[in-house]
């Protein structure tokens, strides 16, 4: 396995359009996380899945954002009616269920630019 | 809520210099602490971690000790190399095993030959 993959790597869209990103975690990992990173800041948590269940959502995740993980494998993050403030790097991470020190493995991210 | 504070950057050092990057945190109970590194053009990678007080994490010559009394997890390296140039993020995860990571802002380290 080559690690967490994300597609597309870059996305440029116009304000008001919908966009969807995909994350493929490491195959045996049952936990999947989405984070958002803006320039000069650390990643901020958006949402988390254990298998197919979405267990936690940040208040950063407005109702324009929706995430799914059908069958507990890949995940998609959709942003509807994009706004310029949505421009950021969207990171996906996965991990195995385990103790507090369980490592989250990050993908390369999808950079979104909203014009 | 949980928070992580990193020293302001960027930091520029000469090769073989000693490195300290400060990190302090606010959290209830006993969080796990991490340092992640992002090399140019690459994704975030775990550098080291510590899961309980007085634990020392180490990797690639970097070290950090979990200090509960000062709520700190400072990153150190005795002799930096040009290849250590990257962005370094301190992070914590709360006591619940499924908790999210809370990151600091990150600091850019540049090492000149």
Coordinates of N, CA and C in Angstrom, one line a residue:
Chain A
X1 N 0.9 -1.2 0.0 CA 0.0 0.0 0.0 C 0.9 1.2 0.0
X2 N 0.5 2.2 -0.8 CA 1.4 3.4 -0.9 C 0.9 4.5 0.0
X3 N 0.0 4.4 0.9 CA -0.4 5.4 1.8 C -1.7 6.0 1.4
X4 N -2.0 7.1 2.0 CA -3.3 7.8 1.8 C -3.2 8.6 0.5
X5 N -4.2 8.5 -0.3 CA -4.2 9.2 -1.6 C -5.4 10.1 -1.6
X6 N -5.3 11.3 -2.3 CA -6.4 12.2 -2.4 C -6.4 12.7 -3.9
X7 N -7.7 12.9 -4.3 CA -7.9 13.4 -5.7 C -9.1 14.4 -5.7
X8 N -9.0 15.4 -6.5 CA -7.8 15.8 -7.3 C -6.7 16.5 -6.3
X9 N -5.6 16.8 -6.8 CA -4.6 17.4 -6.0 C -4.8 19.0 -6.0
X10 N -5.4 19.4 -7.1 CA -5.7 20.9 -7.2 C -7.1 21.0 -7.8
X11 N -7.8 22.0 -7.3 CA -9.1 22.3 -7.9 C -9.3 23.8 -7.9
X12 N -9.6 24.4 -9.1 CA -10.0 25.8 -9.2 C -11.4 25.8 -9.6
X13 N -12.2 26.6 -8.9 CA -13.6 26.7 -9.2 C -14.1 28.1 -9.0
X14 N -15.2 28.4 -9.6 CA -15.8 29.7 -9.4 C -16.8 29.7 -8.2
X15 N -16.9 30.8 -7.6 CA -17.8 31.0 -6.5 C -19.2 30.5 -6.9
X16 N -19.8 29.8 -6.0 CA -21.1 29.3 -6.2 C -21.2 27.9 -6.8
X17 N -20.1 27.4 -7.3 CA -20.1 26.0 -7.8 C -19.9 25.0 -6.7
X18 N -20.3 23.8 -7.0 CA -20.1 22.7 -6.1 C -18.8 21.9 -6.4
X19 N -18.1 21.4 -5.4 CA -16.9 20.6 -5.7 C -16.9 19.4 -4.8
X20 N -16.3 18.3 -5.2 CA -16.2 17.1 -4.5 C -14.8 16.6 -4.5
X21 N -14.3 16.2 -3.3 CA -12.9 15.7 -3.2 C -13.0 14.2 -2.7
X22 N -12.0 13.4 -3.1 CA -12.0 12.0 -2.7 C -10.8 11.7 -1.9
X23 N -10.9 10.8 -0.9 CA -9.8 10.4 -0.2 C -9.8 8.8 -0.1
X24 N -8.7 8.2 -0.4 CA -8.6 6.8 -0.3 C -7.6 6.5 0.9
X25 N -8.1 5.9 2.0 CA -7.2 5.7 3.1 C -6.3 4.5 2.9
X26 N -5.4 4.3 3.8 CA -4.6 3.0 3.9 C -5.6 1.9 4.1
X27 N -5.5 0.8 3.4 CA -6.6 -0.1 3.2 C -7.1 -0.7 4.5
X28 N -6.2 -1.0 5.5 CA -6.7 -1.7 6.7 C -7.2 -0.7 7.8
X29 N -7.1 0.6 7.5 CA -7.4 1.6 8.5 C -8.9 1.8 8.6
X30 N -9.5 1.8 9.8 CA -10.9 2.0 9.9 C -11.3 3.4 10.3
X31 N -10.3 4.2 10.6 CA -10.6 5.6 10.9 C -10.2 6.6 9.8
X32 N -11.0 7.6 9.6 CA -10.7 8.5 8.5 C -11.1 9.9 9.0
X33 N -10.1 10.8 8.8 CA -10.3 12.2 9.3 C -10.2 13.2 8.1
X34 N -10.9 14.3 8.2 CA -10.7 15.4 7.2 C -10.3 16.6 8.0
X35 N -9.3 17.3 7.5 CA -8.8 18.6 8.1 C -8.8 19.6 7.0
X36 N -8.8 20.9 7.4 CA -8.6 22.0 6.5 C -7.4 22.8 7.0
X37 N -6.6 23.2 6.0 CA -5.4 24.0 6.4 C -5.3 25.3 5.5
X38 N -5.3 26.5 6.1 CA -5.2 27.7 5.4 C -3.7 28.2 5.6
X39 N -3.3 29.1 4.7 CA -2.0 29.6 4.7 C -1.5 30.1 6.0
X40 N -0.4 29.6 6.5 CA 0.2 30.1 7.7 C -0.4 29.5 9.0
X41 N -1.3 28.6 8.8 CA -2.0 28.0 10.0 C -1.8 26.5 10.0
X42 N -2.0 25.9 11.1 CA -2.0 24.4 11.2 C -3.3 23.8 10.7
X43 N -3.3 22.6 10.4 CA -4.6 21.9 10.0 C -5.6 22.0 11.1
X44 N -6.9 22.2 10.7 CA -8.0 22.3 11.6 C -9.0 21.1 11.3
X45 N -9.4 20.5 12.4 CA -10.3 19.3 12.2 C -11.6 19.7 11.6
X46 N -12.1 18.9 10.7 CA -13.4 19.1 10.2 C -14.4 18.0 10.6
X47 N -14.0 16.7 10.3 CA -14.9 15.6 10.6 C -14.1 14.3 10.7
X48 N -14.8 13.3 11.2 CA -14.1 12.0 11.5 C -15.1 10.8 11.3
X49 N -14.6 9.8 10.7 CA -15.4 8.5 10.5 C -14.7 7.4 11.2
X50 N -15.5 6.5 11.7 CA -15.0 5.2 12.1 C -15.8 4.2 11.3
X51 N -15.1 3.5 10.4 CA -15.8 2.7 9.4 C -16.7 3.6 8.6
X52 N -18.0 3.3 8.5 CA -18.9 4.2 7.7 C -19.6 5.2 8.5
X53 N -19.4 5.2 9.8 CA -20.2 6.1 10.7 C -19.4 7.4 10.9
X54 N -20.1 8.5 10.7 CA -19.5 9.8 10.9 C -19.8 10.1 12.4
X55 N -18.7 10.1 13.2 CA -18.8 10.2 14.6 C -18.7 11.6 15.2
X56 N -18.0 12.5 14.5 CA -17.8 13.8 15.1 C -17.6 14.8 13.9
X57 N -18.2 16.0 14.1 CA -18.1 17.1 13.1 C -17.8 18.3 13.9
X58 N -16.9 19.1 13.3 CA -16.5 20.4 13.8 C -17.6 21.4 13.5
X59 N -17.7 22.5 14.3 CA -18.6 23.6 14.0 C -18.1 24.3 12.8
X60 N -16.8 24.1 12.3 CA -16.3 24.6 11.1 C -17.1 24.1 9.9
X61 N -17.7 22.9 10.1 CA -18.3 22.2 9.0 C -19.8 22.7 8.8
X62 N -19.9 23.8 8.0 CA -21.2 24.4 7.8 C -22.1 23.4 7.0
X63 N -23.4 23.8 6.9 CA -24.3 22.9 6.2 C -24.0 22.9 4.7
X64 N -23.1 23.7 4.2 CA -22.7 23.5 2.8 C -21.7 22.4 2.6
X65 N -21.2 21.9 3.7 CA -20.2 20.8 3.6 C -20.9 19.5 4.0
X66 N -20.6 18.4 3.2 CA -21.0 17.1 3.6 C -20.0 16.1 3.3
X67 N -19.8 15.1 4.1 CA -18.8 14.1 4.0 C -19.5 12.7 4.1
X68 N -19.0 11.8 3.3 CA -19.5 10.4 3.4 C -18.4 9.5 3.3
X69 N -18.7 8.3 3.8 CA -17.7 7.2 3.7 C -18.5 5.9 3.5
X70 N -19.0 5.7 2.3 CA -19.8 4.5 2.1 C -19.0 3.3 2.2
X71 N -19.5 2.3 2.8 CA -18.9 1.0 3.0 C -17.6 1.1 3.8
X72 N -17.3 2.1 4.4 CA -16.1 2.2 5.3 C -14.8 2.2 4.5
X73 N -14.8 2.6 3.2 CA -13.6 2.6 2.5 C -13.2 4.0 2.2
X74 N -13.3 4.4 0.9 CA -13.0 5.8 0.5 C -14.0 6.8 1.1
X75 N -13.6 8.0 1.1 CA -14.5 9.1 1.6 C -14.6 10.2 0.6
X76 N -15.7 10.9 0.6 CA -15.8 12.1 -0.2 C -16.2 13.3 0.6
X77 N -15.7 14.4 0.3 CA -16.0 15.7 0.9 C -16.6 16.6 -0.1
X78 N -17.8 17.0 0.0 CA -18.5 17.9 -1.0 C -18.7 19.2 -0.3
X79 N -18.4 20.3 -1.1 CA -18.7 21.6 -0.7 C -19.7 22.2 -1.7
X80 N -20.8 22.6 -1.2 CA -21.9 23.2 -2.1 C -21.8 24.7 -2.1
X81 N -22.1 25.3 -3.2 CA -22.1 26.8 -3.3 C -20.9 27.4 -2.7
X82 N -19.7 27.0 -3.3 CA -18.4 27.5 -2.7 C -18.3 29.0 -2.6
X83 N -17.6 29.4 -1.6 CA -17.3 30.8 -1.3 C -15.8 31.0 -1.3
X84 N -15.4 32.2 -1.5 CA -13.9 32.5 -1.5 C -13.2 32.0 -0.2
X85 N -13.9 32.1 0.9 CA -13.4 31.7 2.2 C -13.1 30.2 2.3
X86 N -13.7 29.4 1.3 CA -13.4 28.0 1.4 C -12.1 27.6 0.8
X87 N -11.4 28.6 0.2 CA -10.1 28.3 -0.4 C -9.1 27.9 0.7
X88 N -8.5 26.7 0.5 CA -7.7 26.1 1.5 C -7.1 24.8 1.0
X89 N -6.3 24.2 1.8 CA -5.8 22.8 1.5 C -6.7 21.9 2.4
X90 N -7.3 20.9 1.7 CA -8.1 19.9 2.4 C -7.3 18.6 2.6
X91 N -7.1 18.3 3.8 CA -6.3 17.1 4.1 C -7.1 16.0 4.6
X92 N -6.7 14.8 4.2 CA -7.4 13.6 4.7 C -6.3 12.7 5.5
X93 N -6.7 12.1 6.5 CA -5.8 11.3 7.3 C -6.5 10.0 7.7
X94 N -5.8 8.9 7.9 CA -6.4 7.7 8.3 C -5.6 7.0 9.4
X95 N -6.2 6.2 10.2 CA -5.5 5.5 11.3 C -6.2 4.2 11.6
X96 N -5.5 3.3 12.3 CA -6.1 2.1 12.9 C -6.6 2.5 14.3
X97 N -7.8 1.8 14.6 CA -8.3 2.0 15.9 C -7.3 1.5 16.9
X98 N -7.0 2.3 17.9 CA -6.0 1.9 18.9 C -5.9 2.8 20.0
X99 N -4.8 2.9 20.7 CA -4.6 3.7 21.9 C -4.5 5.2 21.5
X100 N -4.3 6.0 22.5 CA -4.2 7.5 22.3 C -3.1 7.8 21.4
X101 N -2.0 7.0 21.3 CA -0.9 7.3 20.5 C -0.9 6.9 19.1
X102 N -2.1 6.3 18.7 CA -2.2 5.8 17.3 C -1.9 6.9 16.3
X103 N -1.1 6.6 15.3 CA -0.6 7.6 14.4 C -1.7 7.8 13.3
X104 N -1.9 9.1 13.0 CA -2.7 9.4 11.8 C -1.8 9.6 10.6
X105 N -2.0 9.0 9.5 CA -1.2 9.1 8.3 C -2.0 10.1 7.4
X106 N -1.3 11.1 6.9 CA -1.9 12.1 6.1 C -1.6 11.9 4.6
X107 N -2.6 12.3 3.8 CA -2.5 12.3 2.4 C -1.8 13.6 2.0
X108 N -1.6 13.8 0.7 CA -0.9 15.0 0.2 C -1.8 16.2 0.1
X109 N -3.1 16.0 0.3 CA -4.0 17.2 0.3 C -4.6 17.5 -1.1
X110 N -5.8 18.2 -1.1 CA -6.4 18.8 -2.2 C -6.4 20.3 -2.0
X111 N -5.7 21.0 -2.9 CA -5.7 22.5 -2.8 C -6.9 23.1 -3.6
X112 N -7.8 23.8 -2.9 CA -9.0 24.4 -3.5 C -8.8 25.9 -3.6
X113 N -9.0 26.4 -4.8 CA -9.0 27.8 -5.0 C -10.4 28.2 -5.5
X114 N -11.0 29.1 -4.8 CA -12.3 29.6 -5.3 C -12.2 31.0 -5.8
X115 N -12.5 31.2 -7.0 CA -12.3 32.5 -7.7 C -13.6 33.4 -7.5
Chain B
X1 N -11.5 24.5 25.5 CA -11.1 23.4 24.6 C -9.6 23.3 24.5
X2 N -9.1 22.3 23.8 CA -7.7 22.1 23.6 C -7.1 23.1 22.7
X3 N -5.8 23.5 23.0 CA -5.1 24.4 22.1 C -3.6 24.1 22.2
X4 N -2.9 24.5 21.2 CA -1.4 24.4 21.1 C -0.8 25.7 20.6
X5 N 0.2 26.1 21.3 CA 0.9 27.4 21.0 C 2.3 27.1 20.6
X6 N 2.7 27.5 19.5 CA 4.1 27.3 19.0 C 4.8 28.7 19.0
X7 N 6.1 28.7 19.2 CA 6.8 29.9 19.1 C 6.7 30.5 17.7
X8 N 6.9 31.8 17.6 CA 6.8 32.5 16.3 C 8.0 32.2 15.4
X9 N 7.8 32.1 14.1 CA 8.8 31.9 13.2 C 9.0 33.0 12.2
X10 N 9.7 32.7 11.1 CA 10.5 31.5 10.8 C 11.8 31.5 11.6
X11 N 12.4 30.4 11.5 CA 13.7 30.2 12.2 C 14.7 29.8 11.1
X12 N 15.9 30.5 11.1 CA 17.0 30.3 10.2 C 18.2 29.9 11.0
X13 N 18.8 28.8 10.7 CA 20.0 28.3 11.4 C 21.1 27.9 10.4
X14 N 22.3 27.9 10.9 CA 23.4 27.4 10.1 C 23.5 25.9 10.3
X15 N 24.0 25.2 9.4 CA 24.2 23.7 9.5 C 25.0 23.4 10.8
X16 N 24.6 22.4 11.5 CA 25.2 21.9 12.7 C 24.9 22.7 14.0
X17 N 24.0 23.7 13.8 CA 23.6 24.5 15.0 C 22.6 23.7 15.8
X18 N 22.4 24.1 17.1 CA 21.4 23.5 18.0 C 20.0 24.1 17.7
X19 N 19.0 23.2 17.7 CA 17.7 23.7 17.4 C 16.8 23.4 18.7
X20 N 16.0 24.4 19.0 CA 14.9 24.3 19.9 C 13.7 25.0 19.3
X21 N 12.6 24.3 19.3 CA 11.3 24.9 18.9 C 10.3 24.6 20.0
X22 N 9.8 25.8 20.6 CA 9.0 25.7 21.7 C 7.5 25.3 21.4
X23 N 6.9 24.6 22.2 CA 5.5 24.2 22.1 C 4.9 24.1 23.5
X24 N 3.8 24.8 23.7 CA 3.1 24.6 25.0 C 1.6 24.3 24.6
X25 N 0.9 23.7 25.5 CA -0.4 23.2 25.2 C -1.4 23.5 26.4
X26 N -2.7 23.5 26.1 CA -3.7 23.6 27.0 C -4.7 22.4 26.8
X27 N -4.9 21.6 27.7 CA -5.8 20.5 27.6 C -6.2 20.0 29.0
X28 N -7.3 19.3 29.0 CA -7.7 18.7 30.3 C -7.1 17.3 30.3
X29 N -6.9 16.8 31.5 CA -6.4 15.4 31.6 C -5.0 15.2 31.0
X30 N -4.9 14.1 30.3 CA -3.6 13.6 29.8 C -3.6 13.4 28.3
X31 N -3.4 14.4 27.6 CA -3.4 14.3 26.1 C -2.1 13.5 25.6
X32 N -2.2 13.1 24.4 CA -1.0 12.6 23.7 C -0.4 13.7 22.9
X33 N 0.9 13.8 22.8 CA 1.5 14.9 22.1 C 2.4 14.4 20.9
X34 N 2.4 15.2 19.9 CA 3.0 14.8 18.6 C 3.8 16.0 18.0
X35 N 4.8 15.7 17.3 CA 5.4 16.6 16.3 C 5.3 16.0 14.9
X36 N 4.7 16.8 14.0 CA 4.6 16.5 12.6 C 5.5 17.4 11.8
X37 N 6.0 16.9 10.7 CA 6.9 17.7 9.8 C 6.4 17.6 8.4
X38 N 6.5 18.7 7.7 CA 6.1 18.8 6.3 C 7.3 19.3 5.5
X39 N 7.9 18.4 4.8 CA 9.0 18.8 3.9 C 8.4 19.5 2.6
X40 N 9.2 20.3 2.0 CA 8.7 21.0 0.8 C 8.1 20.1 -0.2
X41 N 6.9 20.3 -0.6 CA 6.2 19.5 -1.7 C 5.7 18.2 -1.2
X42 N 5.8 17.9 0.1 CA 5.3 16.6 0.6 C 4.2 16.8 1.7
X43 N 3.5 15.7 2.0 CA 2.5 15.8 3.0 C 3.0 15.7 4.4
X44 N 2.1 15.9 5.4 CA 2.5 15.8 6.8 C 3.0 14.4 7.2
X45 N 4.1 14.4 7.9 CA 4.6 13.1 8.4 C 4.8 13.2 9.9
X46 N 4.5 12.1 10.6 CA 4.7 12.1 12.0 C 6.3 12.0 12.3
X47 N 6.8 12.9 13.1 CA 8.2 12.9 13.4 C 8.4 12.2 14.7
X48 N 7.6 12.5 15.8 CA 7.8 11.8 17.0 C 6.5 12.0 17.9
X49 N 6.4 11.2 18.9 CA 5.2 11.4 19.8 C 5.6 10.9 21.2
X50 N 4.7 11.3 22.1 CA 4.8 10.9 23.5 C 3.4 10.8 24.1
X51 N 3.1 9.8 24.8 CA 1.7 9.5 25.2 C 1.4 9.7 26.7
X52 N 2.5 9.9 27.5 CA 2.3 10.2 28.9 C 3.4 11.0 29.5
X53 N 3.1 11.6 30.6 CA 4.1 12.6 31.2 C 5.4 11.9 31.4
X54 N 6.5 12.7 31.1 CA 7.9 12.4 31.2 C 8.4 11.4 30.1
X55 N 7.5 11.0 29.2 CA 7.9 10.2 28.1 C 8.8 11.1 27.2
X56 N 9.8 10.5 26.6 CA 10.6 11.3 25.6 C 10.4 10.6 24.2
X57 N 9.9 11.4 23.2 CA 9.8 10.9 21.9 C 11.1 11.2 21.1
X58 N 11.6 10.3 20.2 CA 12.8 10.6 19.5 C 12.7 10.0 18.1
X59 N 13.4 10.7 17.1 CA 13.4 10.2 15.8 C 14.3 11.1 15.0
X60 N 15.2 10.5 14.2 CA 16.0 11.2 13.2 C 16.9 12.3 13.9
X61 N 17.2 12.0 15.2 CA 18.1 13.0 15.9 C 17.3 14.0 16.7
X62 N 15.9 14.1 16.4 CA 15.1 15.0 17.1 C 14.6 14.4 18.4
X63 N 14.4 15.2 19.4 CA 13.8 14.7 20.7 C 12.8 15.7 21.2
X64 N 11.8 15.2 22.0 CA 10.9 16.1 22.7 C 10.4 15.3 24.0
X65 N 10.3 16.0 25.1 CA 9.9 15.4 26.4 C 8.6 16.0 26.8
X66 N 7.7 15.1 27.1 CA 6.3 15.5 27.6 C 6.4 16.0 29.0
X67 N 6.3 17.3 29.2 CA 6.4 17.9 30.6 C 5.0 18.4 31.0
X68 N 4.5 17.6 31.9 CA 3.1 17.9 32.4 C 3.1 19.1 33.3
X69 N 4.2 19.3 34.1 CA 4.2 20.4 35.0 C 4.3 21.8 34.3
X70 N 4.9 21.8 33.1 CA 5.0 23.1 32.4 C 4.1 23.0 31.1
X71 N 3.3 22.0 31.0 CA 2.5 21.8 29.8 C 3.2 22.1 28.5
X72 N 4.4 21.5 28.4 CA 5.3 21.8 27.2 C 5.7 20.5 26.5
X73 N 6.1 20.6 25.3 CA 6.6 19.5 24.5 C 7.6 20.1 23.4
X74 N 8.7 20.7 23.9 CA 9.7 21.4 23.1 C 10.5 20.4 22.2
X75 N 10.7 20.8 21.0 CA 11.4 19.9 20.0 C 12.9 20.4 20.0
X76 N 13.8 19.5 20.1 CA 15.2 19.8 20.1 C 16.0 18.9 19.1
X77 N 17.1 19.4 18.6 CA 18.0 18.6 17.8 C 19.4 19.2 18.0
X78 N 20.4 18.4 18.3 CA 21.7 18.9 18.6 C 22.5 19.5 17.5
X79 N 22.2 19.0 16.2 CA 23.0 19.4 15.1 C 22.1 19.3 13.8
X80 N 21.6 20.4 13.4 CA 20.7 20.4 12.3 C 21.4 20.3 10.9
X81 N 20.7 19.7 10.0 CA 21.3 19.6 8.6 C 20.4 20.4 7.6
X82 N 20.9 20.6 6.5 CA 20.1 21.3 5.4 C 18.8 20.6 5.2
X83 N 18.9 19.2 5.2 CA 17.7 18.4 4.9 C 16.6 18.5 6.0
X84 N 16.9 19.1 7.1 CA 15.9 19.3 8.1 C 15.0 20.5 7.8
X85 N 15.3 21.3 6.8 CA 14.5 22.5 6.4 C 13.1 22.0 6.1
X86 N 12.1 22.5 6.8 CA 10.7 22.0 6.7 C 9.9 22.9 7.6
X87 N 8.6 22.6 7.6 CA 7.6 23.2 8.5 C 7.3 22.2 9.6
X88 N 7.4 22.6 10.8 CA 7.2 21.7 12.0 C 5.9 22.1 12.7
X89 N 5.1 21.1 13.0 CA 3.8 21.4 13.7 C 3.8 20.5 15.0
X90 N 3.4 21.2 16.0 CA 3.2 20.5 17.3 C 1.7 20.2 17.4
X91 N 1.3 19.1 17.9 CA -0.1 18.7 17.9 C -0.4 17.9 19.2
X92 N -1.7 17.9 19.6 CA -2.1 17.1 20.7 C -3.4 16.4 20.3
X93 N -3.6 15.3 21.0 CA -4.9 14.6 20.9 C -5.4 14.3 22.3
X94 N -6.6 14.5 22.5 CA -7.2 14.4 23.8 C -7.2 13.0 24.3
X95 N -7.7 12.8 25.5 CA -7.6 11.5 26.2 C -8.4 10.4 25.5
X96 N -9.5 10.8 24.9 CA -10.3 9.8 24.2 C -9.6 9.3 23.0
X97 N -9.5 8.1 22.8 CA -8.6 7.5 21.7 C -9.1 7.9 20.3
X98 N -10.3 8.3 20.1 CA -10.8 8.7 18.8 C -10.8 10.2 18.6
X99 N -10.1 10.9 19.5 CA -10.2 12.4 19.4 C -9.3 12.9 18.2
X100 N -9.8 14.1 17.8 CA -9.1 14.7 16.7 C -7.7 15.2 17.1
X101 N -6.9 15.6 16.2 CA -5.6 16.3 16.5 C -5.9 17.8 16.5
X102 N -5.3 18.4 17.4 CA -5.3 19.9 17.5 C -3.9 20.4 17.2
X103 N -3.7 21.2 16.2 CA -2.4 21.6 15.8 C -2.1 23.0 16.2
X104 N -0.8 23.3 16.4 CA -0.3 24.6 16.4 C -0.2 25.2 15.0
X105 N 0.3 26.5 14.9 CA 0.3 27.2 13.6 C 1.5 26.7 12.8
X106 N 2.4 26.0 13.3 CA 3.6 25.6 12.6 C 4.7 26.6 12.5
X107 N 5.9 26.1 12.3 CA 7.0 27.0 12.2 C 7.9 26.5 11.1
X108 N 8.4 27.5 10.3 CA 9.2 27.1 9.2 C 10.7 27.2 9.6
X109 N 11.4 26.1 9.4 CA 12.8 26.1 9.7 C 13.6 26.0 8.4
X110 N 14.6 26.9 8.3 CA 15.5 26.9 7.1 C 16.9 26.8 7.7
X111 N 17.6 25.8 7.1 CA 19.0 25.5 7.5 C 19.9 25.8 6.4
X112 N 20.8 26.7 6.6 CA 21.7 27.1 5.5 C 23.1 26.4 5.6
X113 N 23.7 26.1 4.5 CA 24.9 25.3 4.5 C 26.1 26.1 5.2

